[in-house]
Amino acid sequence: MFRAMRRKRQQLPTDESEAILKRMTNGTLALHGDGDYPYAVPVSYVYSDGRIYFHTATQGHKVDALMRNDKVSFCVVEQDDVKSAEFTTYFRSVIAFGRARILTDETEKRAALQLLADKYSSGMPGLEAEIAKGFRHLLMVEIDIEHLTGKESIELVREKNNM
């Protein structure tokens, strides 16, 4: 169902792709938007056990798109180092394809929100109060990853091979 990467030498191993997802803090969610236009929006997220979680408002473009079509992709860029003199960019990125669902079970929703809070505000005073205050006013979305690929520029591949 998913295309194989054309430039296999540049493909990152799955564990490296997952490490990038764990490390980074922002990704671009791509959805089937209004009027059949793609809709891509940056979101803060957390990656855990093969799933991506993020929160959103209870209504809006994202929610409407998710309700229409649960198939999404999610892209994270770890490195984007422009090398003007070489006419290239040294990059590392990951793309996940999967199905998104709004968590309706309160236990699942709270667990996902706690993962997100731990990533961005672990140990901060007032964290539990903030979670309690916002819990009813937000949605938690889970992306169950069906296909994951990571890729890096050929220059980075060559650097590794020369070490």
XYZ file of C-alpha atoms in Angstrom:
163
model
C 0.000 0.000 0.000
C 2.862 2.400 0.791
C 5.574 3.223 -1.676
C 9.093 1.992 -1.077
C 11.666 4.729 -0.749
C 13.355 5.307 -4.084
C 16.750 6.276 -2.653
C 17.222 3.392 -0.256
C 20.769 4.427 0.747
C 19.290 7.542 2.325
C 16.611 5.715 4.324
C 17.042 5.847 8.082
C 16.589 2.698 10.140
C 13.261 2.545 11.970
C 14.886 2.996 15.379
C 16.539 6.249 14.212
C 13.234 7.482 12.794
C 11.537 6.724 16.109
C 14.330 8.481 18.018
C 13.741 11.604 15.910
C 10.017 11.451 16.684
C 10.809 11.163 20.399
C 13.315 14.039 20.359
C 11.539 16.660 18.322
C 8.737 18.896 19.541
C 6.920 20.059 16.418
C 5.575 18.282 13.373
C 3.294 19.030 10.459
C 0.018 17.161 10.355
C -1.420 16.698 6.861
C -5.136 16.069 6.455
C -7.756 15.918 3.741
C -9.093 19.457 4.136
C -12.062 21.437 2.905
C -12.900 21.368 -0.788
C -10.472 18.466 -1.360
C -7.516 20.759 -0.650
C -4.753 19.268 1.470
C -4.567 20.884 4.905
C -1.210 20.844 6.677
C -0.847 22.350 10.131
C 2.041 22.407 12.616
C 1.333 20.801 15.991
C 3.217 20.064 19.188
C 3.107 16.335 19.841
C 4.449 13.412 21.799
C 5.486 10.025 20.406
C 4.935 6.920 22.508
C 4.689 3.202 21.699
C 4.225 3.606 17.951
C 1.660 6.379 18.284
C 1.662 10.144 17.994
C -0.535 12.215 20.290
C -1.504 15.870 20.124
C -4.257 18.061 21.475
C -6.622 20.324 19.608
C -9.639 22.512 20.173
C -13.021 20.838 20.266
C -13.967 22.288 16.893
C -12.281 23.717 13.828
C -10.664 22.783 10.541
C -8.521 19.970 12.016
C -11.439 18.321 13.772
C -13.718 18.620 10.745
C -11.047 17.086 8.502
C -10.393 14.227 10.943
C -14.089 13.448 11.153
C -14.310 13.235 7.346
C -11.189 11.164 6.765
C -9.007 9.523 9.404
C -6.025 8.953 7.074
C -3.221 11.395 7.858
C 0.475 11.921 7.443
C 2.798 13.579 9.912
C 6.196 15.044 9.057
C 9.009 16.004 11.422
C 12.193 17.743 10.287
C 15.159 17.180 12.575
C 17.840 18.861 10.503
C 17.672 21.444 7.736
C 21.164 22.797 7.185
C 21.386 24.829 3.971
C 24.785 24.552 2.291
C 24.663 27.405 -0.213
C 28.150 26.817 -1.598
C 27.268 23.176 -2.269
C 23.825 23.980 -3.711
C 22.162 21.552 -1.331
C 20.684 21.012 2.098
C 21.849 18.520 4.698
C 18.551 17.222 6.049
C 17.056 14.530 8.241
C 13.303 14.032 8.388
C 10.631 11.490 9.211
C 7.193 10.932 7.723
C 4.555 8.817 9.429
C 1.377 7.633 7.744
C -1.493 6.426 9.837
C -5.033 6.731 11.035
C -6.075 9.344 13.528
C -8.813 9.074 16.080
C -10.151 11.375 18.725
C -9.808 9.729 22.122
C -13.247 9.540 23.709
C -12.468 7.263 26.644
C -11.545 9.525 29.579
C -8.798 7.202 30.826
C -7.143 7.095 27.389
C -7.544 10.837 26.960
C -6.023 11.600 30.371
C -3.105 9.220 29.777
C -2.341 10.841 26.406
C -2.618 14.334 27.873
C -0.281 13.314 30.685
C 2.299 12.103 28.131
C 2.088 15.465 26.373
C 2.328 17.392 29.641
C 5.310 15.307 30.788
C 7.162 16.056 27.561
C 6.658 19.824 27.646
C 6.121 20.749 31.298
C 7.346 17.871 33.457
C 7.751 18.842 37.072
C 6.345 22.342 36.622
C 4.320 23.668 39.544
C 0.625 23.774 38.737
C 0.802 21.112 36.021
C -1.956 18.933 37.484
C -4.212 21.962 38.003
C -3.641 23.039 34.392
C -4.525 19.557 33.131
C -7.685 19.530 35.248
C -8.658 23.023 34.080
C -8.307 22.249 30.371
C -9.354 18.604 30.275
C -12.979 19.192 29.263
C -12.103 21.926 26.757
C -9.764 20.037 24.473
C -9.579 16.899 22.386
C -6.707 14.446 22.386
C -5.920 12.810 19.072
C -3.987 9.590 18.577
C -2.297 8.676 15.305
C -1.760 4.944 15.002
C 1.256 4.720 12.696
C 0.880 2.287 9.806
C 4.027 3.249 7.896
C 7.111 5.170 8.994
C 10.061 6.326 6.934
C 13.028 8.496 7.728
C 15.432 9.966 5.247
C 18.662 11.924 5.296
C 20.616 13.724 2.620
C 23.174 11.754 0.656
C 25.885 14.022 2.058
C 25.083 12.875 5.611
C 25.130 9.256 4.434
C 28.580 9.824 2.921
C 29.827 11.496 6.123
C 28.769 8.429 8.154
C 30.411 6.045 5.703
C 33.706 7.980 5.910
C 33.897 7.741 9.696
